Short mmCIF file of C-alpha atoms and ligand atoms in Angstrom, two decimals:
data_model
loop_
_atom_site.label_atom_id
_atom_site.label_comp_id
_atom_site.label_asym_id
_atom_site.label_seq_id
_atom_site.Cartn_x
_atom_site.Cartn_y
_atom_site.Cartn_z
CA UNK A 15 -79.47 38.11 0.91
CA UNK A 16 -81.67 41.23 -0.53
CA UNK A 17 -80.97 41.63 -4.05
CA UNK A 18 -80.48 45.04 -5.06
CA UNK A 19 -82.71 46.13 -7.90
CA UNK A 20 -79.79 47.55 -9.74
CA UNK A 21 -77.42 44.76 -9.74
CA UNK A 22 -79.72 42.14 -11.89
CA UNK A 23 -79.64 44.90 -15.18
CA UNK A 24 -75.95 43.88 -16.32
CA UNK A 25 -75.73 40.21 -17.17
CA UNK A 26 -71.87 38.79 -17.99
CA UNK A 27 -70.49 38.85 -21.33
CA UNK A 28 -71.21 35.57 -23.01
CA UNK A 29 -67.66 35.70 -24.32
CA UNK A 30 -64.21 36.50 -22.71
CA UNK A 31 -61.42 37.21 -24.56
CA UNK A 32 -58.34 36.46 -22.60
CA UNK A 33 -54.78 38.05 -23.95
CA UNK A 34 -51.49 37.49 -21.94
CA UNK A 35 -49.31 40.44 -22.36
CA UNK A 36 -45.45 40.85 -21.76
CA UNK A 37 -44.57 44.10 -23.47
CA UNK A 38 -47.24 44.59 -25.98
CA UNK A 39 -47.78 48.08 -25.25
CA UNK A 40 -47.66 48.93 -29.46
CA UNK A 41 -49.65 45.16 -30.47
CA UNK A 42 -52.72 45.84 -28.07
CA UNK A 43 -54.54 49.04 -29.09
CA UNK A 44 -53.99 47.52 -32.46
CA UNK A 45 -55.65 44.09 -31.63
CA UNK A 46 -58.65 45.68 -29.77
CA UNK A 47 -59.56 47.24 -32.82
CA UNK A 48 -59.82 44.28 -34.77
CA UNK A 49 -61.72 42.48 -31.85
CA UNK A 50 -64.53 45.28 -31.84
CA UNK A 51 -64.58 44.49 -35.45
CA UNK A 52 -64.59 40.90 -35.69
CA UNK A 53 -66.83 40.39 -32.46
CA UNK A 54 -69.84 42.24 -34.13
CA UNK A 55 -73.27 41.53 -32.26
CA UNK A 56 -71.37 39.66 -29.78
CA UNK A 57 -71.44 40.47 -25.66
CA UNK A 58 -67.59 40.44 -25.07
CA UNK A 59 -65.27 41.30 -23.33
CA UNK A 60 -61.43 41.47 -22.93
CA UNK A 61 -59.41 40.61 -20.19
CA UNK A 62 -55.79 41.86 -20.60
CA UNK A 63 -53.22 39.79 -17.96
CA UNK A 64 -50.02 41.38 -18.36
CA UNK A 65 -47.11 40.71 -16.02
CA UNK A 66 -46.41 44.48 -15.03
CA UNK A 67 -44.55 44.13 -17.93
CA UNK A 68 -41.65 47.12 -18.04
CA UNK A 69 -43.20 48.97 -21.65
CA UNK A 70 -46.17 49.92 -19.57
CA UNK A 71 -48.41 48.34 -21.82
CA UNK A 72 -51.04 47.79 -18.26
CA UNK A 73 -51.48 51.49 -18.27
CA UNK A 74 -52.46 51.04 -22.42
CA UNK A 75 -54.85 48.67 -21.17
CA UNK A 76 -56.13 50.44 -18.82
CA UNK A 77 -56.62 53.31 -20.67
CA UNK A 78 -58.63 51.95 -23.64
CA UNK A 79 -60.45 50.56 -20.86
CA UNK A 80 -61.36 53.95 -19.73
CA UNK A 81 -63.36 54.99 -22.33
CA UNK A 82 -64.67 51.38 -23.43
CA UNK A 83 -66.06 48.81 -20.08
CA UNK A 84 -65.49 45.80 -22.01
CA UNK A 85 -61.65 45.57 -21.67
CA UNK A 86 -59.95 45.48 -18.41
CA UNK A 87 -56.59 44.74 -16.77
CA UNK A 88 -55.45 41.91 -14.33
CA UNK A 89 -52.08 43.51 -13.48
CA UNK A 90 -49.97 40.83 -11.54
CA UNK A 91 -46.79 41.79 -9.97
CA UNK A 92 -43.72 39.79 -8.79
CA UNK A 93 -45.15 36.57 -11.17
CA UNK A 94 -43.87 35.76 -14.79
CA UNK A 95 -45.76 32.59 -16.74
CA UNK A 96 -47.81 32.56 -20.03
CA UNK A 97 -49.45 29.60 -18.65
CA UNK A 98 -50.22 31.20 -15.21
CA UNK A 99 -51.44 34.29 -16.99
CA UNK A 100 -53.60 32.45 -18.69
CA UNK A 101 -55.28 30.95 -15.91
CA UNK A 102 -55.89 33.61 -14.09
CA UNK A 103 -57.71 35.41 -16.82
CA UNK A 104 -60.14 32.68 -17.53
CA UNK A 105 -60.65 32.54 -13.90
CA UNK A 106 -61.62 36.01 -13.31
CA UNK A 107 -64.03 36.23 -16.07
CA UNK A 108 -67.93 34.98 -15.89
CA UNK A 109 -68.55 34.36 -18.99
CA UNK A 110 -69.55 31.46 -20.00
CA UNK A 111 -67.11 30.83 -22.99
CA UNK A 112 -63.41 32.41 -22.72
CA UNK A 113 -60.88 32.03 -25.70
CA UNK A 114 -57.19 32.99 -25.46
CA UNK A 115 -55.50 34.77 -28.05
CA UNK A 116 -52.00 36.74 -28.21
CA UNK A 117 -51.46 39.81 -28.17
CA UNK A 118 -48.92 40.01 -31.29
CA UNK A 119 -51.58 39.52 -33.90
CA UNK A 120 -50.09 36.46 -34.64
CA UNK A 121 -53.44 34.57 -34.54
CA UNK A 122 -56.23 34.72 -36.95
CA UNK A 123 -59.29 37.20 -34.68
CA UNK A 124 -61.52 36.41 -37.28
CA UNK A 125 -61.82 32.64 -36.33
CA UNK A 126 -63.15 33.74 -33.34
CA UNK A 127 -66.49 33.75 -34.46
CA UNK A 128 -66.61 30.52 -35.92
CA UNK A 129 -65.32 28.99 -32.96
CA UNK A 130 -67.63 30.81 -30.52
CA UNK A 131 -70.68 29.34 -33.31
CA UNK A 132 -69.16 26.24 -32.41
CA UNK A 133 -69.11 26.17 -29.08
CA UNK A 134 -72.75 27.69 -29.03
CA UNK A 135 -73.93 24.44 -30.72
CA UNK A 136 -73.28 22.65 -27.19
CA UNK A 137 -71.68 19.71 -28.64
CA UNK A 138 -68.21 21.08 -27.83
CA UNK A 139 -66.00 21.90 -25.05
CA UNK A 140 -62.75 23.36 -26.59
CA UNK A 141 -62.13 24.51 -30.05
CA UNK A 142 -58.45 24.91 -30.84
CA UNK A 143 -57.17 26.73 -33.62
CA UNK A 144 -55.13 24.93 -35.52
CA UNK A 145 -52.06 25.68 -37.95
CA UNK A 146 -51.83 22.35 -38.50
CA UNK A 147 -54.79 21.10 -40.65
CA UNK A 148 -56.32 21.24 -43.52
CA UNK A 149 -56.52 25.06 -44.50
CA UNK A 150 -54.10 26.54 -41.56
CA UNK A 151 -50.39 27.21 -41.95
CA UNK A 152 -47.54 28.08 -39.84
CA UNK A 153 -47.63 31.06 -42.33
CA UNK A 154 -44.05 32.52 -42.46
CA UNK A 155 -42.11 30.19 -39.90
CA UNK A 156 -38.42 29.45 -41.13
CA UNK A 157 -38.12 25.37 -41.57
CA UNK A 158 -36.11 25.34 -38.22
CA UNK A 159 -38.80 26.14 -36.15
CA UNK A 160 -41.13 24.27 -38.26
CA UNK A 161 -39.73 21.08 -37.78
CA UNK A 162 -39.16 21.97 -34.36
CA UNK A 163 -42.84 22.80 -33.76
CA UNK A 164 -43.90 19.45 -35.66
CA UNK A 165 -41.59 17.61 -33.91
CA UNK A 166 -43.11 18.92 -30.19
CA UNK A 167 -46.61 18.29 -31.72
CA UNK A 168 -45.68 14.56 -32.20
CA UNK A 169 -44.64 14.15 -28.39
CA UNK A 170 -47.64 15.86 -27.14
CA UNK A 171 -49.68 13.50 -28.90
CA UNK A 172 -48.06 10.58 -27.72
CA UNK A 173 -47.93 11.99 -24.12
CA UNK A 174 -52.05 12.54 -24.82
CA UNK A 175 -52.60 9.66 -25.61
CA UNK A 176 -55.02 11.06 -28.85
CA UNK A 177 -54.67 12.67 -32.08
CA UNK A 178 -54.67 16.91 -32.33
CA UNK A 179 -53.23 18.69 -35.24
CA UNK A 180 -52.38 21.57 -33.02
CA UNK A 181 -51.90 20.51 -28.95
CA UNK A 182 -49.36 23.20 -28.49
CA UNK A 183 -52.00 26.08 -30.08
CA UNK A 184 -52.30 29.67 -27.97
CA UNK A 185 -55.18 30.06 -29.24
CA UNK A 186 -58.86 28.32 -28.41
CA UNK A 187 -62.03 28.59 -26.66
CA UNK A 188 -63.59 26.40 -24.33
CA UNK A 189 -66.52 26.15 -21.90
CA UNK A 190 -65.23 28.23 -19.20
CA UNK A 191 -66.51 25.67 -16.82
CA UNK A 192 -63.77 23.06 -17.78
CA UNK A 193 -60.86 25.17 -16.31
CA UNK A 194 -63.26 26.09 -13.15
CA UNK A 195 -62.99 22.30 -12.20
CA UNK A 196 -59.20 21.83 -12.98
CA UNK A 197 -57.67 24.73 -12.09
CA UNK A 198 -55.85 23.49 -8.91
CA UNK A 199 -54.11 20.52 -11.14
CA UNK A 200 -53.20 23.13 -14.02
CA UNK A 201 -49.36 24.09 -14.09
CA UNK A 202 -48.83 28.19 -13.95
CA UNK A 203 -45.38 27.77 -16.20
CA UNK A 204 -44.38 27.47 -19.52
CA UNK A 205 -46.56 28.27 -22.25
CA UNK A 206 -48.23 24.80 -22.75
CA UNK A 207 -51.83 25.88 -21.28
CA UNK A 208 -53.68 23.93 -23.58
CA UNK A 209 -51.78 20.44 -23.45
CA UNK A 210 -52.44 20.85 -19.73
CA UNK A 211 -55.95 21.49 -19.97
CA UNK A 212 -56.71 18.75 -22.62
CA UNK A 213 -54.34 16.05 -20.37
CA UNK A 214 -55.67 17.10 -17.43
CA UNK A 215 -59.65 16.90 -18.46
CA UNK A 216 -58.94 13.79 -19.69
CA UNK A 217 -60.48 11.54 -22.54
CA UNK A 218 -64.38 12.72 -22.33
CA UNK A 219 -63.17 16.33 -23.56
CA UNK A 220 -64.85 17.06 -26.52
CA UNK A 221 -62.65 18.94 -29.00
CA UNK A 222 -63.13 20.93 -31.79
CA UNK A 223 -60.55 21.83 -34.70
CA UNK A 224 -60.62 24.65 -36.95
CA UNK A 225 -57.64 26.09 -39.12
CA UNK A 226 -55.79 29.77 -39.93
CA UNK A 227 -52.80 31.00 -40.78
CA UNK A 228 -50.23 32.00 -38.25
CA UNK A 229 -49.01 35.07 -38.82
CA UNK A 230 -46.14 37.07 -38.03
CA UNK A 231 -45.53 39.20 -35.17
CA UNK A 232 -46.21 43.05 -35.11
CA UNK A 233 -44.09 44.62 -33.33
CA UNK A 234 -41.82 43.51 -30.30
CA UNK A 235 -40.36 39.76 -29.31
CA UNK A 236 -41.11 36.49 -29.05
CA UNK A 237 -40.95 35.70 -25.27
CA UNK A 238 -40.38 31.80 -26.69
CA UNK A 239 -36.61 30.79 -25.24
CA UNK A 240 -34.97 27.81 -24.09
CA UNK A 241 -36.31 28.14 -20.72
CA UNK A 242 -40.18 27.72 -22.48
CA UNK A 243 -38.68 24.90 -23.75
CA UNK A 244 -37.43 23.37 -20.87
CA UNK A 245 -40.59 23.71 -19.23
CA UNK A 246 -41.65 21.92 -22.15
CA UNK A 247 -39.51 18.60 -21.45
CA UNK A 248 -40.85 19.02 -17.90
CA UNK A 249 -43.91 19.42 -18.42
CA UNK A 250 -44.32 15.98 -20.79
CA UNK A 251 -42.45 14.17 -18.54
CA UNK A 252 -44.76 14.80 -15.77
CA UNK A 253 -47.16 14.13 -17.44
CA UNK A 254 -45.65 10.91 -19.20
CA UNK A 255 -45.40 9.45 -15.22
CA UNK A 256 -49.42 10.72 -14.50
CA UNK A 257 -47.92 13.46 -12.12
CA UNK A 258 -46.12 11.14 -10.48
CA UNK A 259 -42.35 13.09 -11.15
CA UNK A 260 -42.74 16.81 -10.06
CA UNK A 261 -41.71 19.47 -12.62
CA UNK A 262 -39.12 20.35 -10.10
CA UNK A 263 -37.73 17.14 -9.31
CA UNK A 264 -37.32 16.27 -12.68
CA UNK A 265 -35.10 19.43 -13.58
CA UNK A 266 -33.32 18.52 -9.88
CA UNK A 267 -32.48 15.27 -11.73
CA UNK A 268 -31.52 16.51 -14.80
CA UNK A 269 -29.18 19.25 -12.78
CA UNK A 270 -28.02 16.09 -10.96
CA UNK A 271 -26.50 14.52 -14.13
CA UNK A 272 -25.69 17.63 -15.27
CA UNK A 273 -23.14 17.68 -12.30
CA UNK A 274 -21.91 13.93 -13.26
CA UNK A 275 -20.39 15.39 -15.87
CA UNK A 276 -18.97 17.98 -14.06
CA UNK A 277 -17.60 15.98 -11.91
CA UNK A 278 -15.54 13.58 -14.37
CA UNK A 279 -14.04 16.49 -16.48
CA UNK A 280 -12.65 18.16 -13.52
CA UNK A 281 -11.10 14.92 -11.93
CA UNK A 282 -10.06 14.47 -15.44
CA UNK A 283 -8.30 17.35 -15.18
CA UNK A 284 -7.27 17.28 -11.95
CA UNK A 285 -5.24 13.58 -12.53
CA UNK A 286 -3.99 14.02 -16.03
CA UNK A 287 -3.58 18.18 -16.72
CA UNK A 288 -2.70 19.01 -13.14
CA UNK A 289 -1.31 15.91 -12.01
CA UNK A 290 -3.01 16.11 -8.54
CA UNK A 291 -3.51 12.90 -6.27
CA UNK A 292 -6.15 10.76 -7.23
CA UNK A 293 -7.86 12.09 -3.72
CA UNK A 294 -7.27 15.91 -4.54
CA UNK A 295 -8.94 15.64 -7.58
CA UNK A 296 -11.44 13.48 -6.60
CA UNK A 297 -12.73 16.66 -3.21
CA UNK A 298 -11.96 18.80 -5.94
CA UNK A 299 -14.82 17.30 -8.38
CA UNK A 300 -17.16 16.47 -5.65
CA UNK A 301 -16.69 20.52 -4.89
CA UNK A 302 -17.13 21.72 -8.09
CA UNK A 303 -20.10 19.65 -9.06
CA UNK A 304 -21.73 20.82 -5.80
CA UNK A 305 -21.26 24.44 -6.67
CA UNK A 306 -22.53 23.74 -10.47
CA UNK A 307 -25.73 21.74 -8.93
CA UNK A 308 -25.99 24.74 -6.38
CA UNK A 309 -25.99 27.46 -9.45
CA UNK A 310 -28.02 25.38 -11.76
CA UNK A 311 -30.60 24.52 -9.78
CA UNK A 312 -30.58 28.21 -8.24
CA UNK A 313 -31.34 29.14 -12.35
CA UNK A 314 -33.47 27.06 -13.63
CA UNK A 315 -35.55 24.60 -11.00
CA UNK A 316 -36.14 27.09 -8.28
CA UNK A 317 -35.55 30.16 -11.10
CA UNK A 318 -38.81 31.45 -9.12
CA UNK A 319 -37.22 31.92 -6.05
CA UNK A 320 -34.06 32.94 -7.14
CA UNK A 321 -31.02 33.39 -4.42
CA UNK A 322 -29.14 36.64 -4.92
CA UNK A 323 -26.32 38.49 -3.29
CA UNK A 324 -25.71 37.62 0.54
CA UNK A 325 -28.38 34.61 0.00
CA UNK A 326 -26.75 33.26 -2.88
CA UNK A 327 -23.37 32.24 -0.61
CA UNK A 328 -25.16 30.96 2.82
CA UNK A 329 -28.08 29.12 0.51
CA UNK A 330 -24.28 27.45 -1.47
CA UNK A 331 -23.21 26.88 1.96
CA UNK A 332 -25.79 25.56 3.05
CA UNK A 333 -26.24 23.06 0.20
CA UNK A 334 -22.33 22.03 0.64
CA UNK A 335 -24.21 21.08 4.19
CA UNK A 336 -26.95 18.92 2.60
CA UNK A 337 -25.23 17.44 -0.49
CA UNK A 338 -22.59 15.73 2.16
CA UNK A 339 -24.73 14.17 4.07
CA UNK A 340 -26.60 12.74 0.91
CA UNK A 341 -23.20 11.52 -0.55
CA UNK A 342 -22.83 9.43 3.42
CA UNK A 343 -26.44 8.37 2.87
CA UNK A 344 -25.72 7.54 -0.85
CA UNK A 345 -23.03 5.55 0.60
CA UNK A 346 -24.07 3.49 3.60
CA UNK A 347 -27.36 2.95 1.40
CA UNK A 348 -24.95 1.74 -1.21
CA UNK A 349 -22.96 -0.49 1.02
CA UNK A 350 -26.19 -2.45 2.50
CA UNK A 351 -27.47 -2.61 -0.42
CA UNK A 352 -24.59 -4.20 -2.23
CA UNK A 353 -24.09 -6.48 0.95
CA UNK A 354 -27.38 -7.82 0.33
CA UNK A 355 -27.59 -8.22 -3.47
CA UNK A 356 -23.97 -8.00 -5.29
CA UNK A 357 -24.98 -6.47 -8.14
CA UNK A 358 -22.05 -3.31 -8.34
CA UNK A 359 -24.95 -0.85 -10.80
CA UNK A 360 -27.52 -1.62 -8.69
CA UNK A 361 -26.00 -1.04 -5.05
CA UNK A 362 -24.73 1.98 -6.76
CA UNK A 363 -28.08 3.14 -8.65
CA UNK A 364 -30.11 2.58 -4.71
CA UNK A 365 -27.21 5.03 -3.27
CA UNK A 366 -27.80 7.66 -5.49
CA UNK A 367 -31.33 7.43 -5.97
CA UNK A 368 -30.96 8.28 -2.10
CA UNK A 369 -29.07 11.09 -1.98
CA UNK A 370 -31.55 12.76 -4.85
CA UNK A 371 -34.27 12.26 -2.91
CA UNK A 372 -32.57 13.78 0.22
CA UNK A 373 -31.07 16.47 -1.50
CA UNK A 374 -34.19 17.54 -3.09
CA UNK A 375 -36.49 16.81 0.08
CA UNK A 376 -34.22 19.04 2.15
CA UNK A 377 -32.49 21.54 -0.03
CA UNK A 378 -36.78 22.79 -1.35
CA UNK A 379 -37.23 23.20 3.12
CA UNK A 380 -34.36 24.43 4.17
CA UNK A 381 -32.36 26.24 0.85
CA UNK A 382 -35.12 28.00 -1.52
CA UNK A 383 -38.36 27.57 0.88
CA UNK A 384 -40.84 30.10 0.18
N1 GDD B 21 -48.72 37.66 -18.95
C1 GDD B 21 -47.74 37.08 -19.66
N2 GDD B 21 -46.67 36.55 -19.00
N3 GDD B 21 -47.82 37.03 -21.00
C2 GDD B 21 -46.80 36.44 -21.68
C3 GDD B 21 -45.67 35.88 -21.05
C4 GDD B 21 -45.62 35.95 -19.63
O1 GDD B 21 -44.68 35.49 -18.99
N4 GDD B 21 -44.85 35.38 -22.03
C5 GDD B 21 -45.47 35.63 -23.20
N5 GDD B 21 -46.63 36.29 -23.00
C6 GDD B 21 -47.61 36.73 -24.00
C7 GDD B 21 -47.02 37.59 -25.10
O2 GDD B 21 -47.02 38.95 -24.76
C8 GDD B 21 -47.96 37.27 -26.26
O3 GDD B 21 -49.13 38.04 -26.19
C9 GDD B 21 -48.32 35.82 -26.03
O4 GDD B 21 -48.12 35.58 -24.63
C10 GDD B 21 -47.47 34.84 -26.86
O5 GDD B 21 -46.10 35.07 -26.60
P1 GDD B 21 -45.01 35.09 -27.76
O6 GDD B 21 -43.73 35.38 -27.11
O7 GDD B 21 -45.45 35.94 -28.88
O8 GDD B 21 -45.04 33.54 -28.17
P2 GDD B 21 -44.74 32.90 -29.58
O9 GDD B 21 -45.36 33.66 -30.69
O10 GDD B 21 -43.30 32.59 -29.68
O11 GDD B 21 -45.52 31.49 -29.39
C11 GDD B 21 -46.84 31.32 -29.85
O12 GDD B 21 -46.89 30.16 -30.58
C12 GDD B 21 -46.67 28.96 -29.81
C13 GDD B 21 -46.73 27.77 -30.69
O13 GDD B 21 -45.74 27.86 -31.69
C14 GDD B 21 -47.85 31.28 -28.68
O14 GDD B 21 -49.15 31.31 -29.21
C15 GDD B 21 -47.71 30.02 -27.85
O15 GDD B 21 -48.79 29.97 -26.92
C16 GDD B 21 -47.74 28.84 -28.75
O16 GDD B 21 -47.51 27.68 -27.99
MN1 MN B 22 -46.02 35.52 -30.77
#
């Protein structure tokens, strides 16, 4: 390759500053004037990844970035995921340190240099800032969502395996080259980026701590809902079984028992309230609980390819399809099983363990496949 002359005079920021935006058209302008001030002497640069978020706040991006080369926009379209977001930012950068920070001013910019001193000494390949030690605060968080944020730290940790203050923090810095190598393991949802990265490096990750006070939000939402926190649960389970359990079979589990319980209120029903036969109720249950399994897992395990309108019915139909011939499989399984070993829980257990895996296997090919 010839090099051209003119392409050796820019060299890559040493620092990228990565901010995932959903609607943060009113926080950003605000928070890239208090980078430019605490970044000082520093070659930066911002990297704004904002999920063509509806407030337009790409287009604010992009315009700051008109008149000022350091900050530019990823804009992804059809994706939502803090974690994902995140990722991709770090990735696109060439820098050879990259912090993440939100865009809500809700993290301390003035740490940043500290932690970038930090990471300049070489002896470190993440610093996390932490609300959690000695000199950081959770600043004006009610006690509900305290506890509930201490109480998350304390599973992380066990789930790591090693002591952090803060695990759950959006905001660090690390060697840029650690993500490079893990990418391809990392998860793209939730908000947990860091857990990932620090489970999925593993023990020889050298990490740094330093504290600030969380602050409150500027203007707009919190994009932190129960979903977030059901990717959560998913993601420490997986984890928990060393990737063995899929983030999506675990919620198609969970949906599973979910549609248990279905199941006994509406034979409940059926027997006592409506007085049906025993085998009317019972088709009536097994219906039901198909349809609930169909909806929930339509919502929240395959929420990313979402069935609507005309799909919604044949992909139901479809799974009425399936599910029956897991509950025949559930059941001849069950049968040979309890012919061989007559243990009742056990025969039963083997039969439904079955039909999950079935139903899963076939319902991700044939009912939400890409
Ligand atoms: N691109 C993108 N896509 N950005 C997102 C998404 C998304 O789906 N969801 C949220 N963001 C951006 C927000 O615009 C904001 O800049 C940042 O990610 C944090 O989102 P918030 O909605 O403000 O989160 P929070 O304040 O409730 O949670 C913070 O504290 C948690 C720990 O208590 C974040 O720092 C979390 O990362 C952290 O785990
Ligand atoms: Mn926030």
């Amino acid at each position: 390759m010839s090099a051209d002359p003119q392409a050796t005079t820019l060299t890559p920021p040493e620092l990228s500053v990565i901010v995932p935006t959903f609607n943060e058209s009113e926080n950003l302008p605000v928070l890239v004037e208090r980078l430019r001030a605490a970044l000082q002497g520093v070659a930066w640069e911002m990297i704004v990844v904002d999920d063509d978020s509806p407030d337009g706040t790409a287009e604010v991006a992009r315009r700051i970035g008109a008149s000022d080369i350091r900050i530019r926009c990823l804009r992804r379209v059809g994706r939502r995921g803090l974690s994902g977001a995140c990722l991709e930012g770090m990735l696109a950068s060439q820098a050879r340190f990259a912090a993440v920070i939100d865009a809500d001013l809700q993290h301390d910019e003035t740490l940043l240099l500290p932690m970038l001193m930090k990471m300049r000494e070489g002896a470190t390949d993440v610093v996390i800032g932490t609300r959690y030690a000695e000199g950081g605060s959770t600043g004006t968080f009610s006690s509900g969502r305290r506890w509930i944020s201490v109480t998350a730290t304390r599973v992380a940790n066990i789930v790591l395996g090693r002591k952090l203050s803060d695990p759950l923090s959006g905001f660090f810095m690390l060697r840029r080259d650690v993500v490079e190598g893990i990418a391809p393991k990392l998860s793209t949802q939730g908000f947990k980026i860091l857990l990932d990265i620090v489970s999925t490096a593993g023990k020889s990750l050298r990490i740094a701590e330093l504290p600030y006070t969380f602050s409150s939000r500027l203007q707009g939402a919190s994009k932190l809902d129960t979903r977030v926190a059901l990717d959560y649960a998913g993601l420490l389970l997986a984890k928990a079984t060393r990737n063995l359990l899929s983030l999506r079979f675990i919620f198609f589990c969970l949906v599973g028992l979910t549609g248990i319980v279905v199941h006994f209120a509406v034979l409940w029903t059926g027997v006592t309230l409506l007085g049906l036969s025993f085998e009317w109720a019972q088709t009536l249950a097994i219906a039901v609980a198909i349809a609930n399994n169909f909806a929930l897992n339509n919502a929240i395990t395959y929420r990313d390819q979402r069935l609507t309108g005309v799909n919604y019915i044949t992909g139901l139909l479809l799974f009425y399809v399936i599910s029956s011939i897991g509950a025949i499989s559930n059941l001849s399984v069950g049968t040979w099983l309890f012919g061989h070993e007559q243990t009742w829980w056990l025969a039963g257990l083997g039969g439904a363990a079955m039909s999950v895996v079935w139903n899963y296997a076939v319902s991700s090919m044939m009912v939400w496949r890409r």
